[in-house]
Amino acid sequence: MQTRSEQTRQALVRAAAELIANGRLSDAGLVNICRRAGVSRGALYHHFSSTAELTAAVYEQAHERVVALMDEAFDGPVEDAPERILVALCEALRTEELVRAGMQLAVDGSAGPPRLRDDVLALVHRRVVDAHRDIVPVPEDLADLAVVVAAGLASLGHTDSEWWDAKTSKRLWVLLRPLFSPGGEGRGERVGREKEQRLG
């Protein structure tokens, strides 16, 4: 059970995350955060020495959440791990203001760069390479593809939330799955040649 002090601290983090996720970092000013959290300025300064320290706490909690999602996604069959992380990441972006806000922040709580978004994409790349090292000839290429898809979905969802819908990620994964399976690179090349023959 959280103490009153912990509840206040979390209310401040949640308020800052909501303001950033649904607007801009500049919207997360002292007055707006205190009003949204329902606390006084003194309460904010009791927990954080500045709004920058508060937004850094938003980054930290968002980072922990995204790493937990990544760990869950890569705990299972390797071939489907990229699908699981795309679905989980998009769902978190769609439903969790903390994650949406954190993706816009650097470790010091500023607008960056590098932002959590950049860290997440680098982590996706590293995890895909490590997971597929013994499965496909060039895992770096698959990791690049996973990063491009993840970055695209993350960016597009800001203007159209349908991109963050799990159905979208799963639909795209149907096309990508053969490439991430053992021997998938050859199948991908064969599909590409067949497509060229049909178009040519």
JSON list of C-alpha atoms in Angstrom, two decimals:
[
{"chain": "A", "resi": 1, "resn": "MET", "atom": "CA", "xyz": [0.00, 0.00, 0.00]},
{"chain": "A", "resi": 2, "resn": "GLN", "atom": "CA", "xyz": [1.37, 3.41, -1.00]},
{"chain": "A", "resi": 3, "resn": "THR", "atom": "CA", "xyz": [1.89, 6.08, 1.63]},
{"chain": "A", "resi": 4, "resn": "ARG", "atom": "CA", "xyz": [0.30, 9.49, 1.14]},
{"chain": "A", "resi": 5, "resn": "SER", "atom": "CA", "xyz": [3.72, 10.86, 0.16]},
{"chain": "A", "resi": 6, "resn": "GLU", "atom": "CA", "xyz": [4.17, 8.16, -2.52]},
{"chain": "A", "resi": 7, "resn": "GLN", "atom": "CA", "xyz": [0.64, 8.82, -3.80]},
{"chain": "A", "resi": 8, "resn": "THR", "atom": "CA", "xyz": [1.42, 12.53, -4.14]},
{"chain": "A", "resi": 9, "resn": "ARG", "atom": "CA", "xyz": [4.68, 11.80, -5.94]},
{"chain": "A", "resi": 10, "resn": "GLN", "atom": "CA", "xyz": [2.91, 9.47, -8.37]},
{"chain": "A", "resi": 11, "resn": "ALA", "atom": "CA", "xyz": [0.10, 12.00, -8.89]},
{"chain": "A", "resi": 12, "resn": "LEU", "atom": "CA", "xyz": [2.73, 14.55, -9.93]},
{"chain": "A", "resi": 13, "resn": "VAL", "atom": "CA", "xyz": [4.42, 12.11, -12.33]},
{"chain": "A", "resi": 14, "resn": "ARG", "atom": "CA", "xyz": [1.03, 11.13, -13.77]},
{"chain": "A", "resi": 15, "resn": "ALA", "atom": "CA", "xyz": [-0.01, 14.79, -14.19]},
{"chain": "A", "resi": 16, "resn": "ALA", "atom": "CA", "xyz": [3.24, 15.69, -15.97]},
{"chain": "A", "resi": 17, "resn": "ALA", "atom": "CA", "xyz": [2.91, 12.61, -18.21]},
{"chain": "A", "resi": 18, "resn": "GLU", "atom": "CA", "xyz": [-0.68, 13.50, -19.13]},
{"chain": "A", "resi": 19, "resn": "LEU", "atom": "CA", "xyz": [0.27, 17.06, -20.06]},
{"chain": "A", "resi": 20, "resn": "ILE", "atom": "CA", "xyz": [3.24, 15.95, -22.18]},
{"chain": "A", "resi": 21, "resn": "ALA", "atom": "CA", "xyz": [1.42, 13.02, -23.81]},
{"chain": "A", "resi": 22, "resn": "ASN", "atom": "CA", "xyz": [-1.54, 15.16, -24.83]},
{"chain": "A", "resi": 23, "resn": "GLY", "atom": "CA", "xyz": [0.36, 18.32, -25.73]},
{"chain": "A", "resi": 24, "resn": "ARG", "atom": "CA", "xyz": [3.99, 19.43, -25.59]},
{"chain": "A", "resi": 25, "resn": "LEU", "atom": "CA", "xyz": [6.75, 19.41, -23.03]},
{"chain": "A", "resi": 26, "resn": "SER", "atom": "CA", "xyz": [6.21, 23.16, -22.56]},
{"chain": "A", "resi": 27, "resn": "ASP", "atom": "CA", "xyz": [2.64, 22.40, -21.39]},
{"chain": "A", "resi": 28, "resn": "ALA", "atom": "CA", "xyz": [4.13, 20.64, -18.35]},
{"chain": "A", "resi": 29, "resn": "GLY", "atom": "CA", "xyz": [4.86, 23.83, -16.44]},
{"chain": "A", "resi": 30, "resn": "LEU", "atom": "CA", "xyz": [4.71, 24.19, -12.69]},
{"chain": "A", "resi": 31, "resn": "VAL", "atom": "CA", "xyz": [1.20, 25.69, -12.52]},
{"chain": "A", "resi": 32, "resn": "ASN", "atom": "CA", "xyz": [-0.35, 23.21, -14.96]},
{"chain": "A", "resi": 33, "resn": "ILE", "atom": "CA", "xyz": [1.24, 20.20, -13.25]},
{"chain": "A", "resi": 34, "resn": "CYS", "atom": "CA", "xyz": [0.13, 21.29, -9.76]},
{"chain": "A", "resi": 35, "resn": "ARG", "atom": "CA", "xyz": [-3.40, 22.04, -10.98]},
{"chain": "A", "resi": 36, "resn": "ARG", "atom": "CA", "xyz": [-3.65, 18.69, -12.79]},
{"chain": "A", "resi": 37, "resn": "ALA", "atom": "CA", "xyz": [-2.27, 16.75, -9.79]},
{"chain": "A", "resi": 38, "resn": "GLY", "atom": "CA", "xyz": [-4.40, 18.71, -7.33]},
{"chain": "A", "resi": 39, "resn": "VAL", "atom": "CA", "xyz": [-1.42, 19.64, -5.15]},
{"chain": "A", "resi": 40, "resn": "SER", "atom": "CA", "xyz": [0.36, 22.82, -4.08]},
{"chain": "A", "resi": 41, "resn": "ARG", "atom": "CA", "xyz": [3.66, 24.12, -5.42]},
{"chain": "A", "resi": 42, "resn": "GLY", "atom": "CA", "xyz": [5.18, 23.25, -2.07]},
{"chain": "A", "resi": 43, "resn": "ALA", "atom": "CA", "xyz": [4.15, 19.61, -2.53]},
{"chain": "A", "resi": 44, "resn": "LEU", "atom": "CA", "xyz": [5.83, 19.55, -5.94]},
{"chain": "A", "resi": 45, "resn": "TYR", "atom": "CA", "xyz": [9.04, 21.00, -4.53]},
{"chain": "A", "resi": 46, "resn": "HIS", "atom": "CA", "xyz": [8.90, 18.59, -1.59]},
{"chain": "A", "resi": 47, "resn": "HIS", "atom": "CA", "xyz": [9.22, 15.70, -4.07]},
{"chain": "A", "resi": 48, "resn": "PHE", "atom": "CA", "xyz": [11.16, 17.27, -6.94]},
{"chain": "A", "resi": 49, "resn": "SER", "atom": "CA", "xyz": [13.68, 20.11, -6.95]},
{"chain": "A", "resi": 50, "resn": "SER", "atom": "CA", "xyz": [12.40, 21.30, -10.36]},
{"chain": "A", "resi": 51, "resn": "THR", "atom": "CA", "xyz": [9.96, 20.46, -13.12]},
{"chain": "A", "resi": 52, "resn": "ALA", "atom": "CA", "xyz": [12.97, 19.11, -15.07]},
{"chain": "A", "resi": 53, "resn": "GLU", "atom": "CA", "xyz": [13.59, 16.60, -12.28]},
{"chain": "A", "resi": 54, "resn": "LEU", "atom": "CA", "xyz": [9.91, 15.68, -12.44]},
{"chain": "A", "resi": 55, "resn": "THR", "atom": "CA", "xyz": [9.96, 15.15, -16.20]},
{"chain": "A", "resi": 56, "resn": "ALA", "atom": "CA", "xyz": [13.14, 13.08, -15.76]},
{"chain": "A", "resi": 57, "resn": "ALA", "atom": "CA", "xyz": [11.07, 10.87, -13.39]},
{"chain": "A", "resi": 58, "resn": "VAL", "atom": "CA", "xyz": [8.46, 10.53, -16.19]},
{"chain": "A", "resi": 59, "resn": "TYR", "atom": "CA", "xyz": [11.25, 9.38, -18.52]},
{"chain": "A", "resi": 60, "resn": "GLU", "atom": "CA", "xyz": [12.56, 6.90, -15.93]},
{"chain": "A", "resi": 61, "resn": "GLN", "atom": "CA", "xyz": [9.18, 5.30, -15.32]},
{"chain": "A", "resi": 62, "resn": "ALA", "atom": "CA", "xyz": [8.40, 5.16, -19.03]},
{"chain": "A", "resi": 63, "resn": "HIS", "atom": "CA", "xyz": [11.80, 3.57, -19.67]},
{"chain": "A", "resi": 64, "resn": "GLU", "atom": "CA", "xyz": [11.13, 0.91, -17.03]},
{"chain": "A", "resi": 65, "resn": "ARG", "atom": "CA", "xyz": [7.73, 0.19, -18.58]},
{"chain": "A", "resi": 66, "resn": "VAL", "atom": "CA", "xyz": [9.11, -0.15, -22.11]},
{"chain": "A", "resi": 67, "resn": "VAL", "atom": "CA", "xyz": [11.97, -2.41, -20.99]},
{"chain": "A", "resi": 68, "resn": "ALA", "atom": "CA", "xyz": [9.41, -4.62, -19.20]},
{"chain": "A", "resi": 69, "resn": "LEU", "atom": "CA", "xyz": [7.37, -4.83, -22.42]},
{"chain": "A", "resi": 70, "resn": "MET", "atom": "CA", "xyz": [10.52, -5.73, -24.34]},
{"chain": "A", "resi": 71, "resn": "ASP", "atom": "CA", "xyz": [11.44, -8.45, -21.83]},
{"chain": "A", "resi": 72, "resn": "GLU", "atom": "CA", "xyz": [7.95, -9.95, -22.12]},
{"chain": "A", "resi": 73, "resn": "ALA", "atom": "CA", "xyz": [8.05, -9.81, -25.92]},
{"chain": "A", "resi": 74, "resn": "PHE", "atom": "CA", "xyz": [11.35, -11.64, -26.17]},
{"chain": "A", "resi": 75, "resn": "ASP", "atom": "CA", "xyz": [10.35, -14.29, -23.62]},
{"chain": "A", "resi": 76, "resn": "GLY", "atom": "CA", "xyz": [8.88, -16.81, -26.02]},
{"chain": "A", "resi": 77, "resn": "PRO", "atom": "CA", "xyz": [9.42, -18.13, -29.54]},
{"chain": "A", "resi": 78, "resn": "VAL", "atom": "CA", "xyz": [12.12, -16.01, -31.15]},
{"chain": "A", "resi": 79, "resn": "GLU", "atom": "CA", "xyz": [10.50, -15.86, -34.58]},
{"chain": "A", "resi": 80, "resn": "ASP", "atom": "CA", "xyz": [7.44, -14.04, -33.23]},
{"chain": "A", "resi": 81, "resn": "ALA", "atom": "CA", "xyz": [9.26, -11.74, -30.78]},
{"chain": "A", "resi": 82, "resn": "PRO", "atom": "CA", "xyz": [9.28, -8.75, -33.19]},
{"chain": "A", "resi": 83, "resn": "GLU", "atom": "CA", "xyz": [5.52, -9.12, -33.64]},
{"chain": "A", "resi": 84, "resn": "ARG", "atom": "CA", "xyz": [4.99, -9.23, -29.89]},
{"chain": "A", "resi": 85, "resn": "ILE", "atom": "CA", "xyz": [7.06, -6.09, -29.31]},
{"chain": "A", "resi": 86, "resn": "LEU", "atom": "CA", "xyz": [5.32, -4.19, -32.13]},
{"chain": "A", "resi": 87, "resn": "VAL", "atom": "CA", "xyz": [1.90, -5.09, -30.76]},
{"chain": "A", "resi": 88, "resn": "ALA", "atom": "CA", "xyz": [2.88, -4.34, -27.14]},
{"chain": "A", "resi": 89, "resn": "LEU", "atom": "CA", "xyz": [4.60, -1.07, -27.99]},
{"chain": "A", "resi": 90, "resn": "CYS", "atom": "CA", "xyz": [1.71, 0.18, -30.10]},
{"chain": "A", "resi": 91, "resn": "GLU", "atom": "CA", "xyz": [-0.80, -0.82, -27.43]},
{"chain": "A", "resi": 92, "resn": "ALA", "atom": "CA", "xyz": [1.22, 1.04, -24.80]},
{"chain": "A", "resi": 93, "resn": "LEU", "atom": "CA", "xyz": [1.42, 4.12, -27.03]},
{"chain": "A", "resi": 94, "resn": "ARG", "atom": "CA", "xyz": [-2.34, 3.95, -27.61]},
{"chain": "A", "resi": 95, "resn": "THR", "atom": "CA", "xyz": [-3.39, 3.45, -23.99]},
{"chain": "A", "resi": 96, "resn": "GLU", "atom": "CA", "xyz": [-0.61, 4.64, -21.66]},
{"chain": "A", "resi": 97, "resn": "GLU", "atom": "CA", "xyz": [0.05, 8.35, -21.35]},
{"chain": "A", "resi": 98, "resn": "LEU", "atom": "CA", "xyz": [3.23, 7.62, -19.39]},
{"chain": "A", "resi": 99, "resn": "VAL", "atom": "CA", "xyz": [4.75, 5.75, -22.36]},
{"chain": "A", "resi": 100, "resn": "ARG", "atom": "CA", "xyz": [3.57, 8.36, -24.89]},
{"chain": "A", "resi": 101, "resn": "ALA", "atom": "CA", "xyz": [5.08, 11.14, -22.79]},
{"chain": "A", "resi": 102, "resn": "GLY", "atom": "CA", "xyz": [8.29, 9.29, -22.04]},
{"chain": "A", "resi": 103, "resn": "MET", "atom": "CA", "xyz": [8.97, 8.62, -25.72]},
{"chain": "A", "resi": 104, "resn": "GLN", "atom": "CA", "xyz": [9.26, 12.39, -26.22]},
{"chain": "A", "resi": 105, "resn": "LEU", "atom": "CA", "xyz": [11.79, 12.88, -23.41]},
{"chain": "A", "resi": 106, "resn": "ALA", "atom": "CA", "xyz": [15.52, 12.50, -22.89]},
{"chain": "A", "resi": 107, "resn": "VAL", "atom": "CA", "xyz": [16.96, 10.94, -19.76]},
{"chain": "A", "resi": 108, "resn": "ASP", "atom": "CA", "xyz": [17.32, 14.41, -18.15]},
{"chain": "A", "resi": 109, "resn": "GLY", "atom": "CA", "xyz": [13.63, 15.17, -18.77]},
{"chain": "A", "resi": 110, "resn": "SER", "atom": "CA", "xyz": [14.33, 17.58, -21.64]},
{"chain": "A", "resi": 111, "resn": "ALA", "atom": "CA", "xyz": [13.12, 17.26, -25.23]},
{"chain": "A", "resi": 112, "resn": "GLY", "atom": "CA", "xyz": [16.43, 15.57, -26.09]},
{"chain": "A", "resi": 113, "resn": "PRO", "atom": "CA", "xyz": [17.94, 14.20, -28.26]},
{"chain": "A", "resi": 114, "resn": "PRO", "atom": "CA", "xyz": [18.43, 11.37, -27.73]},
{"chain": "A", "resi": 115, "resn": "ARG", "atom": "CA", "xyz": [14.92, 10.61, -26.58]},
{"chain": "A", "resi": 116, "resn": "LEU", "atom": "CA", "xyz": [13.46, 7.45, -25.11]},
{"chain": "A", "resi": 117, "resn": "ARG", "atom": "CA", "xyz": [12.11, 6.79, -28.61]},
{"chain": "A", "resi": 118, "resn": "ASP", "atom": "CA", "xyz": [15.70, 6.58, -29.89]},
{"chain": "A", "resi": 119, "resn": "ASP", "atom": "CA", "xyz": [16.71, 4.32, -26.99]},
{"chain": "A", "resi": 120, "resn": "VAL", "atom": "CA", "xyz": [13.74, 2.03, -27.64]},
{"chain": "A", "resi": 121, "resn": "LEU", "atom": "CA", "xyz": [14.54, 1.68, -31.33]},
{"chain": "A", "resi": 122, "resn": "ALA", "atom": "CA", "xyz": [18.20, 0.89, -30.52]},
{"chain": "A", "resi": 123, "resn": "LEU", "atom": "CA", "xyz": [17.01, -1.70, -28.00]},
{"chain": "A", "resi": 124, "resn": "VAL", "atom": "CA", "xyz": [14.63, -3.28, -30.54]},
{"chain": "A", "resi": 125, "resn": "HIS", "atom": "CA", "xyz": [17.53, -3.50, -33.00]},
{"chain": "A", "resi": 126, "resn": "ARG", "atom": "CA", "xyz": [19.87, -5.12, -30.47]},
{"chain": "A", "resi": 127, "resn": "ARG", "atom": "CA", "xyz": [17.24, -7.59, -29.23]},
{"chain": "A", "resi": 128, "resn": "VAL", "atom": "CA", "xyz": [16.26, -8.67, -32.76]},
{"chain": "A", "resi": 129, "resn": "VAL", "atom": "CA", "xyz": [19.90, -9.18, -33.76]},
{"chain": "A", "resi": 130, "resn": "ASP", "atom": "CA", "xyz": [20.62, -11.20, -30.62]},
{"chain": "A", "resi": 131, "resn": "ALA", "atom": "CA", "xyz": [17.45, -13.28, -30.94]},
{"chain": "A", "resi": 132, "resn": "HIS", "atom": "CA", "xyz": [17.92, -14.09, -34.64]},
{"chain": "A", "resi": 133, "resn": "ARG", "atom": "CA", "xyz": [21.70, -14.52, -34.75]},
{"chain": "A", "resi": 134, "resn": "ASP", "atom": "CA", "xyz": [21.48, -18.31, -35.19]},
{"chain": "A", "resi": 135, "resn": "ILE", "atom": "CA", "xyz": [18.31, -18.31, -37.30]},
{"chain": "A", "resi": 136, "resn": "VAL", "atom": "CA", "xyz": [18.97, -16.08, -40.31]},
{"chain": "A", "resi": 137, "resn": "PRO", "atom": "CA", "xyz": [22.15, -15.25, -42.22]},
{"chain": "A", "resi": 138, "resn": "VAL", "atom": "CA", "xyz": [22.04, -11.46, -41.73]},
{"chain": "A", "resi": 139, "resn": "PRO", "atom": "CA", "xyz": [20.13, -10.63, -38.51]},
{"chain": "A", "resi": 140, "resn": "GLU", "atom": "CA", "xyz": [21.18, -6.95, -38.75]},
{"chain": "A", "resi": 141, "resn": "ASP", "atom": "CA", "xyz": [19.01, -6.56, -41.86]},
{"chain": "A", "resi": 142, "resn": "LEU", "atom": "CA", "xyz": [15.98, -7.97, -40.03]},
{"chain": "A", "resi": 143, "resn": "ALA", "atom": "CA", "xyz": [16.72, -5.73, -37.06]},
{"chain": "A", "resi": 144, "resn": "ASP", "atom": "CA", "xyz": [16.81, -2.71, -39.38]},
{"chain": "A", "resi": 145, "resn": "LEU", "atom": "CA", "xyz": [13.43, -3.75, -40.80]},
{"chain": "A", "resi": 146, "resn": "ALA", "atom": "CA", "xyz": [11.96, -4.18, -37.30]},
{"chain": "A", "resi": 147, "resn": "VAL", "atom": "CA", "xyz": [13.22, -0.70, -36.34]},
{"chain": "A", "resi": 148, "resn": "VAL", "atom": "CA", "xyz": [11.79, 0.90, -39.49]},
{"chain": "A", "resi": 149, "resn": "VAL", "atom": "CA", "xyz": [8.38, -0.68, -38.86]},
{"chain": "A", "resi": 150, "resn": "ALA", "atom": "CA", "xyz": [8.41, 0.22, -35.15]},
{"chain": "A", "resi": 151, "resn": "ALA", "atom": "CA", "xyz": [9.48, 3.81, -35.87]},
{"chain": "A", "resi": 152, "resn": "GLY", "atom": "CA", "xyz": [6.87, 4.15, -38.59]},
{"chain": "A", "resi": 153, "resn": "LEU", "atom": "CA", "xyz": [4.04, 2.84, -36.42]},
{"chain": "A", "resi": 154, "resn": "ALA", "atom": "CA", "xyz": [5.13, 5.00, -33.48]},
{"chain": "A", "resi": 155, "resn": "SER", "atom": "CA", "xyz": [5.25, 8.16, -35.62]},
{"chain": "A", "resi": 156, "resn": "LEU", "atom": "CA", "xyz": [2.11, 7.57, -37.66]},
{"chain": "A", "resi": 157, "resn": "GLY", "atom": "CA", "xyz": [0.02, 6.85, -34.57]},
{"chain": "A", "resi": 158, "resn": "HIS", "atom": "CA", "xyz": [0.41, 10.43, -33.36]},
{"chain": "A", "resi": 159, "resn": "THR", "atom": "CA", "xyz": [-1.79, 11.66, -36.20]},
{"chain": "A", "resi": 160, "resn": "ASP", "atom": "CA", "xyz": [-3.96, 8.56, -36.68]},
{"chain": "A", "resi": 161, "resn": "SER", "atom": "CA", "xyz": [-4.37, 6.20, -33.70]},
{"chain": "A", "resi": 162, "resn": "GLU", "atom": "CA", "xyz": [-5.42, 3.36, -36.04]},
{"chain": "A", "resi": 163, "resn": "TRP", "atom": "CA", "xyz": [-1.68, 2.79, -36.60]},
{"chain": "A", "resi": 164, "resn": "TRP", "atom": "CA", "xyz": [-1.41, 1.90, -32.89]},
{"chain": "A", "resi": 165, "resn": "ASP", "atom": "CA", "xyz": [-4.25, -0.61, -33.07]},
{"chain": "A", "resi": 166, "resn": "ALA", "atom": "CA", "xyz": [-3.06, -4.20, -32.54]},
{"chain": "A", "resi": 167, "resn": "LYS", "atom": "CA", "xyz": [-4.90, -5.26, -35.71]},
{"chain": "A", "resi": 168, "resn": "THR", "atom": "CA", "xyz": [-2.59, -3.03, -37.77]},
{"chain": "A", "resi": 169, "resn": "SER", "atom": "CA", "xyz": [0.58, -4.50, -36.26]},
{"chain": "A", "resi": 170, "resn": "LYS", "atom": "CA", "xyz": [-0.72, -8.03, -36.71]},
{"chain": "A", "resi": 171, "resn": "ARG", "atom": "CA", "xyz": [-1.72, -7.36, -40.31]},
{"chain": "A", "resi": 172, "resn": "LEU", "atom": "CA", "xyz": [1.78, -6.07, -41.08]},
{"chain": "A", "resi": 173, "resn": "TRP", "atom": "CA", "xyz": [3.34, -9.00, -39.26]},
{"chain": "A", "resi": 174, "resn": "VAL", "atom": "CA", "xyz": [1.60, -11.45, -41.61]},
{"chain": "A", "resi": 175, "resn": "LEU", "atom": "CA", "xyz": [3.74, -9.95, -44.38]},
{"chain": "A", "resi": 176, "resn": "LEU", "atom": "CA", "xyz": [6.92, -9.86, -42.28]},
{"chain": "A", "resi": 177, "resn": "ARG", "atom": "CA", "xyz": [6.75, -13.23, -40.50]},
{"chain": "A", "resi": 178, "resn": "PRO", "atom": "CA", "xyz": [8.35, -15.27, -43.31]},
{"chain": "A", "resi": 179, "resn": "LEU", "atom": "CA", "xyz": [11.43, -13.06, -43.19]},
{"chain": "A", "resi": 180, "resn": "PHE", "atom": "CA", "xyz": [11.94, -13.65, -39.46]},
{"chain": "A", "resi": 181, "resn": "SER", "atom": "CA", "xyz": [11.58, -17.44, -39.66]},
{"chain": "A", "resi": 182, "resn": "PRO", "atom": "CA", "xyz": [14.40, -19.93, -40.24]},
{"chain": "A", "resi": 183, "resn": "GLY", "atom": "CA", "xyz": [15.31, -19.73, -43.92]},
{"chain": "A", "resi": 184, "resn": "GLY", "atom": "CA", "xyz": [13.06, -16.69, -44.21]},
{"chain": "A", "resi": 185, "resn": "GLU", "atom": "CA", "xyz": [15.55, -14.57, -46.09]},
{"chain": "A", "resi": 186, "resn": "GLY", "atom": "CA", "xyz": [15.46, -16.94, -49.04]},
{"chain": "A", "resi": 187, "resn": "ARG", "atom": "CA", "xyz": [11.66, -16.97, -49.04]},
{"chain": "A", "resi": 188, "resn": "GLY", "atom": "CA", "xyz": [11.65, -13.18, -48.99]},
{"chain": "A", "resi": 189, "resn": "GLU", "atom": "CA", "xyz": [13.99, -13.07, -51.99]},
{"chain": "A", "resi": 190, "resn": "ARG", "atom": "CA", "xyz": [11.82, -15.61, -53.83]},
{"chain": "A", "resi": 191, "resn": "VAL", "atom": "CA", "xyz": [8.66, -13.57, -53.14]},
{"chain": "A", "resi": 192, "resn": "GLY", "atom": "CA", "xyz": [10.49, -10.45, -54.37]},
{"chain": "A", "resi": 193, "resn": "ARG", "atom": "CA", "xyz": [11.55, -12.18, -57.60]},
{"chain": "A", "resi": 194, "resn": "GLU", "atom": "CA", "xyz": [8.02, -13.47, -58.17]},
{"chain": "A", "resi": 195, "resn": "LYS", "atom": "CA", "xyz": [6.61, -9.98, -57.65]},
{"chain": "A", "resi": 196, "resn": "GLU", "atom": "CA", "xyz": [9.17, -8.50, -60.08]},
{"chain": "A", "resi": 197, "resn": "GLN", "atom": "CA", "xyz": [8.20, -11.15, -62.68]},
{"chain": "A", "resi": 198, "resn": "ARG", "atom": "CA", "xyz": [4.49, -10.31, -62.29]},
{"chain": "A", "resi": 199, "resn": "LEU", "atom": "CA", "xyz": [5.14, -6.56, -62.57]},
{"chain": "A", "resi": 200, "resn": "GLY", "atom": "CA", "xyz": [7.82, -6.85, -65.29]}
]
